[in-house]
Amino acid sequence: MSYFGSIYSDQTLTGRAKNVYRYLADRANPDGQCWPSERKIAIDLGISKSTVKRAVEDLKRNGYITVEKRRRKNGANSSLMFVLTNFSKRHTTTG
């Protein structure tokens, strides 16, 4: 089964969640971490920011990602860090 096989077959996930997950996986480092803004995701995928937020909540609820708030050195908010659960264990170069 390909890396995304479990995502595709999970009938509890919406299409928007599957699309956002693929986006995050494509940008993740080997540890499964990436930090695009929700605005950037929305622009790149051609969907609204609120749709991205709903997709992220779907993915969190189903255990596919965790989200960590990040702060700049001056204390201001930074983009969120998305962590794909078990990414390095599931990710393969074949499929």
mmCIF file with all atom_site columns, C-alpha atoms in Angstrom:
data_model
loop_
_atom_site.group_PDB
_atom_site.id
_atom_site.type_symbol
_atom_site.label_atom_id
_atom_site.label_alt_id
_atom_site.label_comp_id
_atom_site.label_asym_id
_atom_site.label_entity_id
_atom_site.label_seq_id
_atom_site.pdbx_PDB_ins_code
_atom_site.Cartn_x
_atom_site.Cartn_y
_atom_site.Cartn_z
_atom_site.occupancy
_atom_site.B_iso_or_equiv
_atom_site.pdbx_formal_charge
_atom_site.auth_seq_id
_atom_site.auth_comp_id
_atom_site.auth_asym_id
_atom_site.auth_atom_id
_atom_site.pdbx_PDB_model_num
ATOM 1  C CA . MET A 1 1  ? 0.000   0.000  0.000  1.00 0.00 ? 1  MET A CA 1
ATOM 2  C CA . SER A 1 2  ? 1.284   3.463  -0.838 1.00 0.00 ? 2  SER A CA 1
ATOM 3  C CA . TYR A 1 3  ? 2.039   6.019  1.845  1.00 0.00 ? 3  TYR A CA 1
ATOM 4  C CA . PHE A 1 4  ? -1.276  7.764  1.223  1.00 0.00 ? 4  PHE A CA 1
ATOM 5  C CA . GLY A 1 5  ? -3.260  4.518  1.079  1.00 0.00 ? 5  GLY A CA 1
ATOM 6  C CA . SER A 1 6  ? -4.515  4.842  4.644  1.00 0.00 ? 6  SER A CA 1
ATOM 7  C CA . ILE A 1 7  ? -5.542  8.445  4.023  1.00 0.00 ? 7  ILE A CA 1
ATOM 8  C CA . TYR A 1 8  ? -7.419  7.590  0.828  1.00 0.00 ? 8  TYR A CA 1
ATOM 9  C CA . SER A 1 9  ? -9.266  4.680  2.431  1.00 0.00 ? 9  SER A CA 1
ATOM 10 C CA . ASP A 1 10 ? -10.229 6.541  5.620  1.00 0.00 ? 10 ASP A CA 1
ATOM 11 C CA . GLN A 1 11 ? -13.924 7.228  5.039  1.00 0.00 ? 11 GLN A CA 1
ATOM 12 C CA . THR A 1 12 ? -14.109 9.455  8.126  1.00 0.00 ? 12 THR A CA 1
ATOM 13 C CA . LEU A 1 13 ? -11.913 12.082 6.453  1.00 0.00 ? 13 LEU A CA 1
ATOM 14 C CA . THR A 1 14 ? -13.379 14.690 4.172  1.00 0.00 ? 14 THR A CA 1
ATOM 15 C CA . GLY A 1 15 ? -11.919 15.446 0.770  1.00 0.00 ? 15 GLY A CA 1
ATOM 16 C CA . ARG A 1 16 ? -10.700 18.787 2.070  1.00 0.00 ? 16 ARG A CA 1
ATOM 17 C CA . ALA A 1 17 ? -8.790  17.046 4.884  1.00 0.00 ? 17 ALA A CA 1
ATOM 18 C CA . LYS A 1 18 ? -7.183  14.580 2.475  1.00 0.00 ? 18 LYS A CA 1
ATOM 19 C CA . ASN A 1 19 ? -6.147  17.429 0.198  1.00 0.00 ? 19 ASN A CA 1
ATOM 20 C CA . VAL A 1 20 ? -4.633  19.470 3.039  1.00 0.00 ? 20 VAL A CA 1
ATOM 21 C CA . TYR A 1 21 ? -2.834  16.374 4.381  1.00 0.00 ? 21 TYR A CA 1
ATOM 22 C CA . ARG A 1 22 ? -1.224  15.744 0.975  1.00 0.00 ? 22 ARG A CA 1
ATOM 23 C CA . TYR A 1 23 ? -0.167  19.395 0.903  1.00 0.00 ? 23 TYR A CA 1
ATOM 24 C CA . LEU A 1 24 ? 1.431   19.154 4.348  1.00 0.00 ? 24 LEU A CA 1
ATOM 25 C CA . ALA A 1 25 ? 3.127   15.840 3.556  1.00 0.00 ? 25 ALA A CA 1
ATOM 26 C CA . ASP A 1 26 ? 4.599   17.321 0.386  1.00 0.00 ? 26 ASP A CA 1
ATOM 27 C CA . ARG A 1 27 ? 6.187   20.121 2.415  1.00 0.00 ? 27 ARG A CA 1
ATOM 28 C CA . ALA A 1 28 ? 7.203   18.141 5.500  1.00 0.00 ? 28 ALA A CA 1
ATOM 29 C CA . ASN A 1 29 ? 10.811  17.624 6.509  1.00 0.00 ? 29 ASN A CA 1
ATOM 30 C CA . PRO A 1 30 ? 12.009  14.063 7.302  1.00 0.00 ? 30 PRO A CA 1
ATOM 31 C CA . ASP A 1 31 ? 10.593  14.424 10.823 1.00 0.00 ? 31 ASP A CA 1
ATOM 32 C CA . GLY A 1 32 ? 7.129   15.203 9.455  1.00 0.00 ? 32 GLY A CA 1
ATOM 33 C CA . GLN A 1 33 ? 7.240   18.888 10.405 1.00 0.00 ? 33 GLN A CA 1
ATOM 34 C CA . CYS A 1 34 ? 6.237   21.854 8.268  1.00 0.00 ? 34 CYS A CA 1
ATOM 35 C CA . TRP A 1 35 ? 5.037   25.357 8.987  1.00 0.00 ? 35 TRP A CA 1
ATOM 36 C CA . PRO A 1 36 ? 3.126   26.932 6.124  1.00 0.00 ? 36 PRO A CA 1
ATOM 37 C CA . SER A 1 37 ? 0.583   29.521 7.180  1.00 0.00 ? 37 SER A CA 1
ATOM 38 C CA . GLU A 1 38 ? -3.083  28.651 6.869  1.00 0.00 ? 38 GLU A CA 1
ATOM 39 C CA . ARG A 1 39 ? -3.334  31.569 4.436  1.00 0.00 ? 39 ARG A CA 1
ATOM 40 C CA . LYS A 1 40 ? -0.555  30.092 2.242  1.00 0.00 ? 40 LYS A CA 1
ATOM 41 C CA . ILE A 1 41 ? -2.243  26.678 2.245  1.00 0.00 ? 41 ILE A CA 1
ATOM 42 C CA . ALA A 1 42 ? -5.542  28.281 1.241  1.00 0.00 ? 42 ALA A CA 1
ATOM 43 C CA . ILE A 1 43 ? -3.957  30.262 -1.584 1.00 0.00 ? 43 ILE A CA 1
ATOM 44 C CA . ASP A 1 44 ? -1.957  27.317 -2.917 1.00 0.00 ? 44 ASP A CA 1
ATOM 45 C CA . LEU A 1 45 ? -4.946  24.944 -2.823 1.00 0.00 ? 45 LEU A CA 1
ATOM 46 C CA . GLY A 1 46 ? -7.489  27.486 -4.057 1.00 0.00 ? 46 GLY A CA 1
ATOM 47 C CA . ILE A 1 47 ? -9.720  27.101 -1.006 1.00 0.00 ? 47 ILE A CA 1
ATOM 48 C CA . SER A 1 48 ? -10.750 29.452 1.785  1.00 0.00 ? 48 SER A CA 1
ATOM 49 C CA . LYS A 1 49 ? -8.807  29.860 5.006  1.00 0.00 ? 49 LYS A CA 1
ATOM 50 C CA . SER A 1 50 ? -11.869 28.660 6.948  1.00 0.00 ? 50 SER A CA 1
ATOM 51 C CA . THR A 1 51 ? -11.877 25.468 4.854  1.00 0.00 ? 51 THR A CA 1
ATOM 52 C CA . VAL A 1 52 ? -8.219  24.953 5.748  1.00 0.00 ? 52 VAL A CA 1
ATOM 53 C CA . LYS A 1 53 ? -9.070  25.405 9.437  1.00 0.00 ? 53 LYS A CA 1
ATOM 54 C CA . ARG A 1 54 ? -11.863 22.815 9.216  1.00 0.00 ? 54 ARG A CA 1
ATOM 55 C CA . ALA A 1 55 ? -9.546  20.383 7.413  1.00 0.00 ? 55 ALA A CA 1
ATOM 56 C CA . VAL A 1 56 ? -6.855  20.837 10.076 1.00 0.00 ? 56 VAL A CA 1
ATOM 57 C CA . GLU A 1 57 ? -9.431  20.131 12.799 1.00 0.00 ? 57 GLU A CA 1
ATOM 58 C CA . ASP A 1 58 ? -10.528 16.963 10.939 1.00 0.00 ? 58 ASP A CA 1
ATOM 59 C CA . LEU A 1 59 ? -6.911  15.791 10.705 1.00 0.00 ? 59 LEU A CA 1
ATOM 60 C CA . LYS A 1 60 ? -6.217  16.545 14.372 1.00 0.00 ? 60 LYS A CA 1
ATOM 61 C CA . ARG A 1 61 ? -9.393  14.782 15.507 1.00 0.00 ? 61 ARG A CA 1
ATOM 62 C CA . ASN A 1 62 ? -8.470  11.667 13.507 1.00 0.00 ? 62 ASN A CA 1
ATOM 63 C CA . GLY A 1 63 ? -4.881  11.595 14.776 1.00 0.00 ? 63 GLY A CA 1
ATOM 64 C CA . TYR A 1 64 ? -3.096  12.366 11.500 1.00 0.00 ? 64 TYR A CA 1
ATOM 65 C CA . ILE A 1 65 ? -1.459  15.585 12.703 1.00 0.00 ? 65 ILE A CA 1
ATOM 66 C CA . THR A 1 66 ? -0.686  17.631 15.755 1.00 0.00 ? 66 THR A CA 1
ATOM 67 C CA . VAL A 1 67 ? -0.388  21.401 15.678 1.00 0.00 ? 67 VAL A CA 1
ATOM 68 C CA . GLU A 1 68 ? 2.025   23.426 17.758 1.00 0.00 ? 68 GLU A CA 1
ATOM 69 C CA . LYS A 1 69 ? 1.808   27.183 18.209 1.00 0.00 ? 69 LYS A CA 1
ATOM 70 C CA . ARG A 1 70 ? 5.085   28.956 17.597 1.00 0.00 ? 70 ARG A CA 1
ATOM 71 C CA . ARG A 1 71 ? 6.312   32.343 18.769 1.00 0.00 ? 71 ARG A CA 1
ATOM 72 C CA . ARG A 1 72 ? 8.927   34.702 17.487 1.00 0.00 ? 72 ARG A CA 1
ATOM 73 C CA . LYS A 1 73 ? 11.755  35.833 19.748 1.00 0.00 ? 73 LYS A CA 1
ATOM 74 C CA . ASN A 1 74 ? 9.888   39.077 20.420 1.00 0.00 ? 74 ASN A CA 1
ATOM 75 C CA . GLY A 1 75 ? 6.855   37.109 21.649 1.00 0.00 ? 75 GLY A CA 1
ATOM 76 C CA . ALA A 1 76 ? 4.675   37.668 18.589 1.00 0.00 ? 76 ALA A CA 1
ATOM 77 C CA . ASN A 1 77 ? 2.778   34.794 17.033 1.00 0.00 ? 77 ASN A CA 1
ATOM 78 C CA . SER A 1 78 ? 4.434   32.919 14.201 1.00 0.00 ? 78 SER A CA 1
ATOM 79 C CA . SER A 1 79 ? 2.991   30.358 11.804 1.00 0.00 ? 79 SER A CA 1
ATOM 80 C CA . LEU A 1 80 ? 1.775   27.081 13.232 1.00 0.00 ? 80 LEU A CA 1
ATOM 81 C CA . MET A 1 81 ? 4.004   24.018 13.092 1.00 0.00 ? 81 MET A CA 1
ATOM 82 C CA . PHE A 1 82 ? 2.168   21.029 11.688 1.00 0.00 ? 82 PHE A CA 1
ATOM 83 C CA . VAL A 1 83 ? 3.534   17.644 12.706 1.00 0.00 ? 83 VAL A CA 1
ATOM 84 C CA . LEU A 1 84 ? 2.396   14.628 10.709 1.00 0.00 ? 84 LEU A CA 1
ATOM 85 C CA . THR A 1 85 ? 1.933   11.743 13.112 1.00 0.00 ? 85 THR A CA 1
ATOM 86 C CA . ASN A 1 86 ? 4.264   8.804  12.384 1.00 0.00 ? 86 ASN A CA 1
ATOM 87 C CA . PHE A 1 87 ? 5.377   10.478 9.145  1.00 0.00 ? 87 PHE A CA 1
ATOM 88 C CA . SER A 1 88 ? 8.960   9.244  9.236  1.00 0.00 ? 88 SER A CA 1
ATOM 89 C CA . LYS A 1 89 ? 7.774   5.690  9.974  1.00 0.00 ? 89 LYS A CA 1
ATOM 90 C CA . ARG A 1 90 ? 5.161   5.615  7.207  1.00 0.00 ? 90 ARG A CA 1
ATOM 91 C CA . HIS A 1 91 ? 6.921   7.706  4.568  1.00 0.00 ? 91 HIS A CA 1
ATOM 92 C CA . THR A 1 92 ? 8.640   5.726  1.851  1.00 0.00 ? 92 THR A CA 1
ATOM 93 C CA . THR A 1 93 ? 10.229  6.726  -1.396 1.00 0.00 ? 93 THR A CA 1
ATOM 94 C CA . THR A 1 94 ? 8.252   4.086  -3.287 1.00 0.00 ? 94 THR A CA 1
ATOM 95 C CA . GLY A 1 95 ? 4.650   5.034  -3.646 1.00 0.00 ? 95 GLY A CA 1
#
